[in-house]
């Protein structure tokens, strides 16, 4: 007698197998049980999805393979977790097994049942040892002794949070104490409910150390060292497995992580915080292209957990969803909590625009900005200068024949990195030594064109030559970008130099503009932010505004320091378009004005959040093949109208023609995309689900055998 089980396993993408596979087992297995099952010639990890009474048609004991073993000691994944994964797979148009297995720590897939059992035993031994002498008395409602008393606006926000179901959008200025509100919300939850768990998400790993330190110092004394765990891609596989097991077993009360953490198995989940919810890095950019922020909202509903999104510059989607009710609009489904003031009543950085039309040609640092930086250094304050481009120069150029350092494999230039004298493609990685002479004409006078952070740092060092700090020592500059932080621990040590005051000027990419709680920076400068003002991507202004507002928020975070210095914090913008409304709104620190205008424009143009989009991307050796595939699949779509209910769906969905992607060729692969749009999320979803088969059939036709791959991106961030 066999039990028939549907088991989710990782099947190859687009194999056409979207659902779980059928296996049998002598004993019943609860849904959510982790098992090892044969797949082809291998044995792989699987998750029991359901037991079915009868084998599928045509299946028999003889043709159905047996489950090879169960992962003893790992409790089954909950129904809520399985619903989350199933929803994500359906919504983002991927196979269930792919999403489910990718949501588990890699080592769980790789370890044999024996290896895992050994690990679990070791953990159990450790856990049985007497716990670290935590504050012996149970937490009594009030959080730990190092808790900070909230101010009025924080108290009010927290009161609303407690009295309503949410979801909430905490719209709090930079430095208004949002993190402190998260800490209190978590503290109160954990104290009230001994089984409760909280998930706290941050956009990037580079922000986790500081936040982790804050959470650890607040909670480890109360709940033990294991109470706070992290989950992000910067961890080793054994670390990730350890954190995951702690969360899954309930020992971890708080999980801090990046977007992947939205899938953490947390049986006691009662609160989800999404910090800097506007950040694009919450959207996964490969495989299942999920939005961790959107899934957090869904998961909150599934698990009965409160969801708290926070930002000083919310995404226009969240802003729209949290609009208050009016006479003719019932309002959004989120509740907006506002914290407009800064801690210590610190002022916001004064925004100063430098009109670059009135500066000498090729000016990099305008004289007034340079002067302001010098003054800050002389007073022992710090300045931060950012430019969103790393490397020395984006292009190397021959003035004689016009040669440029194009990448032979991509439709992009290779970037000049002076430090190791290389030309590197930031898209495919192709790297070569800088040629001694122009490869086209032999001219030895080839020169960098434009600048990146490496050149900016070099230039600034020349301009600040001889400038000294109050103690008479020479000015110190540090650069922080993806190049300087490649080595493990490099970012932490560079940030520590800033925090300790060892450096005076910080040069970097947007990496430094986000989230960090710098205490002594009083001047922030955006060297050349104009690029995004006229981008073809309709989300570019939103991203620029939030980046500039966030950057401005790095200045003057310590009101007492600024006051003691008798100083005022400033945000400098060098621009050729000083009167642009985006900069006007920035000057007033008026996010609502900016958001209101953008939303009106989007409503008129029928763009998100007033419409819903998906992109289908195709890759091939030639652009024609990539586009032909998309256009053929689109041309075949009307036949879907024959299926029940799909006629009405098709009528509400617009399919645009295939076009090259803005970065058309990467690593010798041509890329094309097709935009699909609807005024109804449901119609778009139903269309995509039905169209999957058409795409697969089209792909199978001989005419399209040159196609390399295709993929759907639902709610894409960049068009
Ligand atoms: P945000 O997350 O909004 O940028 P933070 O929570 O990081 O702001 O707070 C900014 C700084 O102010 C931090 O150093 C924090 O410790 C401090 N802070 C926050 N709330 C309070 C408070 N109620 N009283 C005193 N200091 C506070
Ligand atoms: Zn040349
Ligand atoms: Zn390349």
XYZ file of C-alpha atoms and ligand atoms in Angstrom:
748
model
C 0.000 0.000 0.000
C 1.461 3.354 -1.045
C 0.776 6.951 -0.122
C 0.728 9.178 -3.180
C 2.547 12.423 -2.656
C 2.959 15.564 -4.677
C 6.451 16.851 -4.107
C 7.868 20.225 -5.173
C 11.327 19.813 -6.640
C 13.573 22.128 -8.585
C 12.920 21.354 -12.231
C 14.782 23.109 -15.020
C 13.279 26.465 -15.933
C 10.685 26.256 -18.723
C 10.743 22.482 -18.705
C 6.989 22.838 -18.891
C 6.616 21.245 -15.476
C 5.093 23.985 -13.398
C 3.549 21.945 -10.614
C 4.798 19.377 -8.099
C 5.817 15.857 -9.202
C 4.234 12.618 -7.996
C 6.095 10.177 -5.727
C 5.022 7.462 -3.349
C 5.959 6.506 0.157
C 5.046 3.625 2.438
C 3.987 5.948 5.254
C 1.977 9.140 5.067
C 4.014 12.356 5.147
C 2.630 15.674 6.311
C 2.548 18.499 3.766
C 5.631 20.673 4.198
C 7.884 17.737 5.071
C 11.360 18.004 3.579
C 12.313 14.901 1.662
C 14.984 13.644 -0.677
C 13.639 12.188 -3.894
C 15.106 10.757 -7.081
C 14.929 13.066 -10.119
C 16.441 11.714 -13.301
C 19.713 10.179 -12.219
C 20.133 12.423 -9.190
C 18.666 12.613 -5.739
C 17.341 16.065 -4.861
C 15.648 17.943 -2.067
C 11.898 18.178 -2.294
C 9.006 19.524 -0.267
C 5.888 17.417 0.190
C 3.118 19.608 -1.169
C 0.116 17.376 -0.662
C -0.981 13.813 -0.315
C -3.463 12.712 -2.964
C -5.841 9.795 -2.697
C -5.312 8.416 -6.160
C -2.285 8.422 -8.379
C -2.633 10.667 -11.436
C -4.150 9.021 -14.486
C -1.793 6.534 -16.036
C 0.476 6.305 -13.001
C 0.971 3.061 -11.134
C 3.120 1.759 -8.318
C 5.465 0.395 -10.917
C 6.002 3.700 -12.721
C 6.101 5.981 -9.688
C 9.337 6.432 -7.822
C 9.696 6.210 -4.080
C 10.677 8.993 -1.710
C 14.305 8.279 -0.783
C 14.184 9.689 2.750
C 12.908 12.472 4.959
C 15.006 15.157 6.632
C 14.597 14.044 10.208
C 14.545 16.739 12.824
C 13.413 19.544 10.522
C 9.747 20.260 11.244
C 7.476 20.559 8.179
C 7.120 23.938 6.502
C 3.848 25.579 7.506
C 0.749 25.936 5.371
C 1.289 29.703 5.427
C 4.793 29.350 4.042
C 3.563 27.060 1.296
C 0.795 29.476 0.382
C 3.304 32.305 0.164
C 5.541 30.323 -2.156
C 2.632 29.144 -4.290
C 1.368 32.701 -4.606
C 4.814 34.033 -5.536
C 5.274 31.339 -8.185
C 1.882 32.012 -9.747
C 2.110 35.785 -9.575
C 5.644 36.033 -10.958
C 5.007 33.310 -13.557
C 7.599 30.767 -12.442
C 7.524 27.081 -11.611
C 6.419 26.262 -8.072
C 9.411 24.023 -7.420
C 11.854 26.659 -8.562
C 10.484 29.289 -6.193
C 10.020 26.876 -3.298
C 13.509 25.405 -3.494
C 15.211 28.764 -4.117
C 13.563 29.996 -0.918
C 15.466 27.419 1.147
C 19.108 27.827 2.203
C 21.434 26.279 -0.411
C 22.998 23.876 2.057
C 19.696 22.275 2.808
C 19.611 21.244 -0.834
C 23.181 20.014 -0.869
C 23.567 18.148 2.417
C 22.643 14.494 2.541
C 20.115 13.425 5.166
C 22.962 11.930 7.214
C 25.060 15.102 7.129
C 22.075 17.173 8.101
C 21.143 14.864 10.950
C 24.671 15.229 12.302
C 24.389 19.042 12.165
C 21.031 19.009 13.884
C 22.400 16.823 16.658
C 25.303 19.199 17.214
C 22.874 22.101 17.415
C 20.665 20.268 19.853
C 23.671 19.546 22.088
C 24.580 23.210 22.068
C 21.047 24.288 22.809
C 20.847 21.866 25.734
C 23.838 23.548 27.370
C 22.822 26.139 29.980
C 21.876 29.385 28.248
C 24.084 32.428 28.522
C 23.251 34.322 31.702
C 20.756 36.645 30.121
C 18.874 39.114 32.284
C 17.399 36.374 34.445
C 14.120 38.165 35.117
C 11.628 37.804 32.323
C 11.107 40.925 30.246
C 8.148 42.666 31.846
C 6.469 44.648 29.125
C 9.090 47.329 29.052
C 11.947 46.544 26.708
C 15.529 46.367 27.849
C 17.366 48.912 29.937
C 19.138 50.469 26.953
C 15.845 51.418 25.350
C 15.451 55.066 24.368
C 12.375 57.019 25.472
C 10.341 57.899 22.395
C 9.463 61.478 21.585
C 5.911 62.644 20.886
C 5.733 61.912 17.187
C 7.264 58.466 17.676
C 4.847 57.717 20.500
C 1.898 58.774 18.382
C 3.035 56.664 15.435
C 3.456 53.650 17.673
C 0.042 54.156 19.274
C -1.624 54.160 15.862
C 0.412 51.123 14.924
C -0.898 49.260 17.947
C -4.508 50.297 17.570
C -5.028 49.507 13.867
C -4.524 46.408 11.737
C -2.444 48.037 8.997
C -0.577 47.607 6.697
C 1.223 50.802 7.677
C 3.415 53.214 5.818
C 5.670 55.046 8.256
C 6.428 58.228 6.371
C 9.235 59.582 8.508
C 11.828 62.142 7.525
C 15.462 61.047 7.444
C 16.681 61.036 11.027
C 13.136 61.220 12.431
C 13.748 58.072 14.450
C 12.037 55.435 12.311
C 14.488 52.724 13.324
C 13.732 53.494 16.942
C 10.025 52.956 16.224
C 10.816 49.578 14.660
C 12.859 48.638 17.715
C 10.012 49.539 20.048
C 7.395 47.749 17.968
C 9.560 44.616 18.016
C 10.354 44.942 21.724
C 6.718 45.219 22.701
C 5.734 42.278 20.538
C 8.437 39.975 21.888
C 7.688 40.928 25.471
C 3.963 40.369 25.035
C 4.100 37.058 23.191
C 6.846 34.569 24.080
C 6.423 32.689 20.789
C 6.278 35.723 18.505
C 8.857 36.386 15.830
C 9.624 39.558 13.885
C 11.073 39.912 10.407
C 12.981 43.123 9.718
C 14.069 43.737 6.148
C 16.612 46.214 4.849
C 17.468 46.886 1.228
C 21.149 46.063 1.130
C 23.666 43.970 2.996
C 25.814 47.039 3.346
C 23.224 48.470 5.699
C 22.862 45.400 7.869
C 25.960 45.708 10.117
C 24.814 48.935 11.745
C 21.235 47.833 12.085
C 22.305 44.439 13.308
C 24.422 46.068 16.000
C 21.438 48.142 17.122
C 19.151 45.128 17.288
C 21.746 42.949 18.993
C 22.543 45.465 21.673
C 18.850 45.914 22.321
C 17.692 42.300 22.322
C 20.512 39.844 22.921
C 20.779 40.727 26.611
C 17.087 39.933 27.013
C 16.633 36.918 24.823
C 20.096 35.434 24.366
C 22.679 35.530 21.591
C 20.673 33.338 19.244
C 17.601 35.529 19.383
C 18.743 37.761 16.529
C 19.854 36.193 13.249
C 20.647 37.580 9.810
C 19.786 36.316 6.363
C 21.470 37.838 3.339
C 23.610 36.846 0.389
C 26.835 38.048 2.026
C 26.753 35.102 4.435
C 28.430 31.740 3.930
C 26.202 28.756 3.262
C 26.732 27.236 6.726
C 25.823 30.598 8.325
C 22.702 30.851 6.233
C 21.635 27.347 7.128
C 22.187 28.078 10.803
C 20.100 31.267 10.680
C 17.408 29.580 8.666
C 17.114 26.658 11.082
C 16.984 29.047 14.039
C 14.145 30.969 12.373
C 12.322 27.827 11.294
C 12.590 26.277 14.763
C 11.418 29.457 16.479
C 14.609 30.015 18.503
C 15.373 33.170 16.536
C 12.953 35.853 17.656
C 14.161 38.398 15.128
C 15.316 37.804 11.569
C 17.184 40.692 9.941
C 17.667 40.327 6.263
C 17.573 41.502 2.699
C 14.847 40.669 0.168
C 15.493 36.904 0.344
C 14.420 36.969 3.995
C 10.804 37.489 2.968
C 10.737 33.720 2.387
C 12.257 32.815 5.763
C 10.231 30.143 7.484
C 9.016 31.742 10.722
C 6.244 29.842 12.469
C 5.644 32.621 15.006
C 5.732 35.536 12.574
C 3.708 38.450 13.934
C 5.462 41.536 12.547
C 7.186 42.410 9.288
C 9.159 45.643 8.973
C 10.314 46.782 5.540
C 12.796 49.604 6.039
C 13.481 51.983 3.128
C 10.583 50.326 1.368
C 11.102 52.418 -1.784
C 14.469 50.828 -2.481
C 14.753 49.099 -5.876
C 16.861 46.322 -4.396
C 13.713 44.784 -2.915
C 13.013 43.596 -6.442
C 14.828 40.417 -7.398
C 16.387 40.830 -10.832
C 16.751 37.246 -11.983
C 14.888 33.966 -11.772
C 11.564 34.664 -10.096
C 11.592 38.436 -10.201
C 9.657 38.994 -7.016
C 9.205 42.196 -5.061
C 9.997 41.435 -1.423
C 8.032 44.494 -0.366
C 4.903 43.397 -2.170
C 5.291 39.843 -0.914
C 5.676 41.188 2.627
C 2.217 42.730 2.361
C 0.781 39.475 1.068
C 2.580 37.421 3.691
C 1.352 39.675 6.467
C -2.211 38.886 5.466
C -1.524 35.146 5.207
C 0.243 34.847 8.541
C -1.775 37.414 10.445
C 1.356 39.516 10.915
C 1.357 43.305 11.030
C 3.301 44.950 8.242
C 5.155 48.212 8.724
C 6.756 49.834 5.675
C 9.033 52.773 6.360
C 10.634 55.488 4.255
C 11.355 59.177 4.002
C 10.663 58.930 0.276
C 8.106 56.140 -0.182
C 7.628 54.449 -3.517
C 4.860 56.165 -5.436
C 2.955 52.878 -5.221
C 2.987 52.846 -1.420
C 2.291 56.566 -1.292
C -0.749 56.056 -3.483
C -1.929 53.028 -1.478
C -1.741 55.066 1.720
C -3.635 58.120 0.469
C -6.158 59.385 2.998
C -9.859 59.125 2.229
C -11.615 62.137 0.707
C -15.213 62.967 -0.184
C -15.069 61.035 -3.442
C -12.265 58.559 -2.774
C -12.379 55.898 -0.044
C -8.601 56.217 0.298
C -5.882 53.608 0.059
C -5.691 50.352 1.970
C -2.539 51.274 3.923
C -2.516 53.572 6.905
C -0.031 56.394 6.701
C 1.854 57.347 9.877
C 3.755 60.603 9.638
C 6.889 61.650 11.490
C 7.908 64.913 9.846
C 10.377 66.198 12.455
C 13.967 65.202 13.054
C 15.270 63.888 16.363
C 16.544 66.724 18.555
C 14.609 69.170 16.397
C 17.545 69.255 14.031
C 16.924 71.192 10.853
C 17.062 69.690 7.408
C 20.041 70.294 5.235
C 19.699 73.542 3.342
C 19.593 72.696 -0.347
C 21.930 74.817 -2.460
C 21.864 74.597 -6.215
C 24.904 75.597 -8.236
C 23.990 76.643 -11.756
C 26.680 74.933 -13.809
C 25.751 77.051 -16.861
C 27.545 79.906 -15.116
C 30.688 77.958 -14.251
C 33.760 77.719 -16.456
C 33.625 74.878 -19.025
C 34.516 71.468 -17.655
C 34.206 72.519 -14.028
C 33.993 69.485 -11.767
C 33.904 71.154 -8.364
C 32.444 74.634 -8.639
C 34.444 77.189 -6.636
C 31.668 77.883 -4.079
C 31.250 74.173 -3.371
C 34.980 73.689 -3.017
C 35.128 76.607 -0.671
C 32.322 75.189 1.446
C 34.084 71.826 1.675
C 37.317 73.528 2.782
C 35.467 75.374 5.521
C 33.876 72.185 6.817
C 37.259 70.506 7.016
C 38.787 73.470 8.842
C 35.995 73.231 11.433
C 36.491 69.509 11.979
C 33.263 68.515 10.229
C 32.880 65.919 7.517
C 31.726 66.251 3.939
C 30.317 63.649 1.594
C 30.576 63.875 -2.174
C 28.796 61.480 -4.438
C 28.704 60.604 -8.080
C 26.829 57.660 -9.440
C 29.557 56.133 -11.511
C 32.500 54.096 -10.395
C 35.889 53.653 -12.023
C 38.206 56.395 -13.239
C 36.483 57.372 -16.460
C 33.509 55.836 -18.251
C 35.266 55.952 -21.625
C 38.779 56.097 -23.024
C 38.968 58.105 -26.227
C 41.317 58.878 -29.114
C 40.954 62.472 -30.294
C 42.714 61.713 -33.597
C 40.532 58.988 -35.043
C 37.547 58.969 -32.675
C 38.178 55.465 -31.272
C 36.358 54.784 -28.015
C 36.783 51.961 -25.532
C 33.714 50.033 -26.620
C 33.216 46.550 -25.284
C 33.484 44.121 -28.187
C 30.781 41.976 -26.595
C 28.262 44.566 -25.383
C 26.576 47.710 -26.575
C 28.433 49.647 -23.889
C 31.787 51.264 -23.225
C 34.435 49.672 -21.107
C 35.285 51.735 -18.062
C 38.828 52.901 -17.422
C 40.146 51.854 -14.009
C 43.369 53.694 -13.383
C 44.385 51.872 -10.244
C 45.209 48.666 -12.129
C 45.302 50.262 -15.582
C 42.481 48.176 -16.975
C 39.512 48.665 -19.246
C 36.627 46.774 -17.697
C 33.157 46.122 -18.989
C 30.709 46.517 -16.116
C 28.164 44.344 -17.909
C 30.033 41.246 -19.084
C 33.216 41.610 -17.048
C 35.517 41.617 -20.103
C 38.796 43.137 -18.901
C 41.990 44.119 -20.714
C 45.107 46.120 -19.899
C 44.839 49.679 -21.112
C 46.475 49.840 -24.553
C 49.647 51.957 -24.817
C 48.387 53.537 -27.995
C 45.098 53.837 -29.844
C 44.255 50.352 -31.134
C 42.780 51.925 -34.278
C 45.374 54.486 -35.372
C 48.401 54.120 -33.092
C 48.107 57.597 -31.568
C 49.738 57.394 -28.124
C 47.680 60.244 -26.782
C 44.486 58.475 -25.744
C 42.610 60.188 -22.932
C 39.876 59.467 -20.418
C 36.513 61.049 -21.144
C 34.157 61.930 -18.320
C 34.757 60.836 -14.768
C 33.934 58.250 -12.160
C 34.519 58.192 -8.415
C 38.166 57.122 -8.757
C 39.011 60.202 -10.820
C 36.821 62.392 -8.647
C 38.769 61.334 -5.585
C 42.091 62.006 -7.321
C 40.908 65.414 -8.507
C 39.588 66.383 -5.094
C 42.872 65.392 -3.453
C 44.673 67.813 -5.797
C 42.180 70.590 -5.095
C 42.472 70.103 -1.328
C 46.257 69.939 -1.351
C 47.575 71.780 1.712
C 44.203 71.950 3.451
C 44.489 70.918 7.091
C 42.199 69.741 9.851
C 41.845 71.672 13.107
C 44.736 69.669 14.600
C 47.040 70.726 11.788
C 47.258 67.343 10.079
C 46.521 67.038 6.352
C 42.983 66.415 5.146
C 42.021 62.775 4.695
C 39.787 61.483 1.922
C 38.288 58.031 1.628
C 36.429 56.558 -1.329
C 33.667 53.994 -0.874
C 32.221 52.211 -3.903
C 31.872 48.709 -5.287
C 35.586 48.729 -6.211
C 36.973 49.689 -2.814
C 34.683 47.319 -0.940
C 35.283 44.149 -2.888
C 37.220 42.487 -0.069
C 35.377 41.067 2.886
C 35.331 43.505 5.782
C 36.540 46.430 3.638
C 33.238 48.275 3.792
C 32.963 47.885 7.546
C 36.464 49.241 8.113
C 35.938 52.153 5.722
C 32.652 53.057 7.391
C 34.337 52.781 10.789
C 36.876 55.377 9.632
C 34.042 57.732 8.829
C 32.238 57.105 12.097
C 35.398 57.589 14.184
C 36.187 60.864 12.443
C 39.490 59.647 10.977
C 38.461 60.900 7.562
C 37.183 64.302 6.554
C 35.793 63.754 3.098
C 33.924 60.730 1.880
C 33.709 60.194 -1.888
C 31.482 57.491 -3.292
C 28.560 56.189 -5.265
C 24.979 55.905 -4.055
C 26.248 53.180 -1.757
C 27.143 55.900 0.791
C 23.972 57.899 0.315
C 21.584 55.399 1.846
C 20.625 54.638 5.398
C 23.875 55.180 7.250
C 23.643 57.009 10.546
C 26.677 59.294 10.143
C 27.012 61.675 13.047
C 29.474 64.313 11.885
C 28.679 64.899 8.235
C 27.344 68.404 7.710
C 27.746 68.791 3.957
C 26.629 66.485 1.174
C 27.212 67.224 -2.499
C 25.774 65.636 -5.639
C 28.347 66.360 -8.316
C 26.379 65.606 -11.453
C 22.846 64.315 -10.887
C 21.300 65.647 -14.133
C 21.399 62.384 -16.082
C 18.200 61.053 -14.564
C 16.117 64.192 -15.281
C 15.565 63.303 -18.915
C 15.786 59.527 -18.839
C 13.409 57.456 -20.940
C 12.591 55.404 -17.835
C 9.479 56.890 -16.266
C 10.696 55.909 -12.803
C 14.016 57.789 -13.114
C 12.782 61.036 -11.492
C 11.331 59.074 -8.568
C 14.649 57.325 -8.020
C 16.647 60.543 -8.332
C 14.432 62.409 -5.913
C 14.682 59.712 -3.306
C 18.431 59.348 -3.774
C 18.967 63.095 -3.311
C 16.594 63.279 -0.367
C 18.288 60.276 1.240
C 21.697 61.825 0.642
C 20.595 65.103 2.130
C 19.467 63.020 5.087
C 23.065 61.938 5.740
C 23.903 65.513 6.726
C 23.278 67.014 10.140
C 21.931 63.851 11.741
C 23.323 64.862 15.102
C 21.484 68.057 15.959
C 23.598 68.602 19.089
C 26.822 68.302 17.091
C 25.610 70.771 14.470
C 24.488 73.221 17.166
C 27.744 72.918 19.112
C 29.648 73.594 15.908
C 27.494 76.655 15.390
C 27.087 75.236 11.920
C 24.257 74.410 9.540
C 24.052 71.358 7.342
C 23.890 71.705 3.587
C 23.076 69.656 0.521
C 24.750 70.914 -2.641
C 23.462 70.113 -6.102
C 25.520 70.966 -9.161
C 23.128 71.142 -12.090
C 22.526 72.626 -15.509
C 18.789 72.727 -14.725
C 18.516 74.529 -11.402
C 14.883 75.511 -11.997
C 13.709 71.950 -12.589
C 10.622 71.243 -10.421
C 12.311 68.188 -8.962
C 15.017 70.364 -7.440
C 12.410 72.899 -6.311
C 10.573 70.203 -4.369
C 13.870 68.950 -2.985
C 14.755 72.419 -1.794
C 11.505 72.552 0.183
C 12.077 68.970 1.447
C 8.608 68.470 0.097
C 8.169 64.844 -0.836
C 4.348 65.093 -0.886
C 4.528 67.872 -3.489
C 6.906 65.855 -5.632
C 4.874 62.669 -5.270
C 1.594 64.451 -5.948
C 2.861 65.888 -9.202
C 4.408 62.615 -10.372
C 1.246 60.688 -9.535
C -0.927 63.129 -11.469
C 1.348 62.741 -14.486
C 1.221 58.990 -14.215
C -2.536 58.958 -13.890
C -2.896 61.029 -17.050
C -0.428 58.796 -18.890
C -1.998 55.608 -17.537
C 1.208 54.401 -15.896
C 1.694 52.454 -12.650
C 0.279 52.581 -10.043
C -2.725 53.398 -12.273
C -1.966 50.522 -14.595
C -0.216 47.180 -14.290
C 2.685 46.036 -16.381
C 4.768 43.035 -17.275
C 7.753 42.741 -19.555
C 8.667 39.685 -21.549
C 12.345 39.624 -22.343
C 13.946 37.495 -25.019
C 17.589 36.804 -25.749
C 19.180 35.516 -28.952
C 22.310 35.890 -31.052
C 20.537 38.398 -33.250
C 18.051 41.114 -32.463
C 15.752 39.880 -35.259
C 15.429 36.430 -33.717
C 14.719 37.836 -30.261
C 12.069 40.235 -31.562
C 10.536 37.715 -33.941
C 9.891 35.338 -31.075
C 8.109 37.995 -29.024
C 6.063 39.246 -31.951
C 5.070 35.721 -32.940
C 3.947 34.874 -29.409
C 1.983 38.113 -29.341
C 0.389 37.392 -32.705
C -0.739 33.998 -31.432
C -2.331 35.453 -28.287
C -5.777 36.310 -29.747
C -6.484 32.585 -30.145
C -6.683 32.443 -26.347
C -10.052 34.193 -26.597
C -11.556 30.776 -27.341
C -10.903 29.748 -23.743
C -13.653 30.474 -21.210
C -13.494 34.000 -19.834
C -10.354 34.955 -21.706
C -12.058 37.059 -24.357
C -12.852 39.742 -21.806
C -9.351 39.448 -20.363
C -7.731 39.956 -23.766
C -9.829 43.037 -24.343
C -8.333 44.666 -21.257
C -4.712 43.824 -22.022
C -2.468 45.785 -24.393
C 0.525 44.126 -26.017
C 3.110 46.493 -27.452
C 5.554 45.582 -30.206
C 8.941 44.070 -29.423
C 11.782 46.575 -29.052
C 15.489 46.278 -28.242
C 16.284 46.657 -24.542
C 18.052 49.885 -23.654
C 21.227 47.905 -23.106
C 20.760 45.976 -26.290
C 23.682 43.565 -26.300
C 25.465 41.976 -23.338
C 28.164 39.324 -23.706
C 27.317 38.887 -27.399
C 23.684 38.248 -26.661
C 21.023 40.473 -28.192
C 18.141 41.397 -25.902
C 14.620 42.456 -26.793
C 11.529 43.109 -24.730
C 7.796 43.459 -25.054
C 5.603 45.476 -22.731
C 2.236 44.097 -21.642
C -0.144 46.463 -19.893
C -3.595 46.420 -18.361
C -5.758 48.624 -16.191
C -6.579 45.520 -14.149
C -4.083 43.499 -12.171
C -6.374 40.501 -12.343
C -6.725 40.692 -16.129
C -2.965 40.974 -16.540
C -2.443 37.979 -14.276
C -4.982 35.843 -16.081
C -3.558 36.808 -19.438
C 0.029 35.991 -18.430
C -0.948 32.644 -16.949
C -2.724 31.642 -20.141
C -0.076 33.126 -22.440
C 2.698 31.050 -20.830
C 1.620 28.060 -22.913
C 1.631 30.140 -26.077
C 5.140 31.369 -25.312
C 6.303 27.815 -24.717
C 4.703 26.550 -27.930
C 6.138 29.429 -29.914
C 9.545 28.714 -28.491
C 9.251 25.086 -29.621
C 8.673 26.038 -33.267
C 11.630 25.497 -35.611
C 11.473 29.152 -36.684
C 12.511 30.184 -33.196
C 15.190 27.673 -32.446
C 17.778 30.465 -32.359
C 16.181 31.847 -29.222
C 18.401 31.454 -26.152
C 15.900 32.215 -23.427
C 12.863 34.209 -22.486
C 11.439 35.323 -19.154
C 8.563 37.316 -17.765
C 9.053 40.204 -15.358
C 5.841 41.156 -13.555
C 5.703 44.694 -12.135
C 9.094 45.514 -13.679
C 11.013 48.398 -12.140
C 12.862 49.517 -15.251
C 11.311 49.687 -18.690
P 15.768 57.121 10.906
O 15.714 55.609 10.891
O 14.425 57.761 10.781
O 16.749 57.710 9.942
P 16.965 56.684 13.511
O 15.977 55.826 14.194
O 18.198 56.063 12.992
O 16.257 57.543 12.351
O 17.325 57.861 14.503
C 18.323 58.810 14.226
C 19.194 58.975 15.457
O 18.426 59.514 16.521
C 19.758 57.676 15.964
O 21.088 57.888 16.385
C 18.874 57.311 17.137
O 19.560 56.559 18.121
C 18.460 58.665 17.660
N 17.128 58.634 18.259
C 16.024 58.067 17.723
N 14.948 58.252 18.523
C 15.389 58.953 19.587
C 14.753 59.476 20.762
N 13.447 59.297 20.992
N 15.520 60.159 21.637
C 16.827 60.339 21.405
N 17.487 59.890 20.324
C 16.787 59.196 19.420
Zn 42.987 56.619 -32.797
Zn 30.932 43.711 -22.111
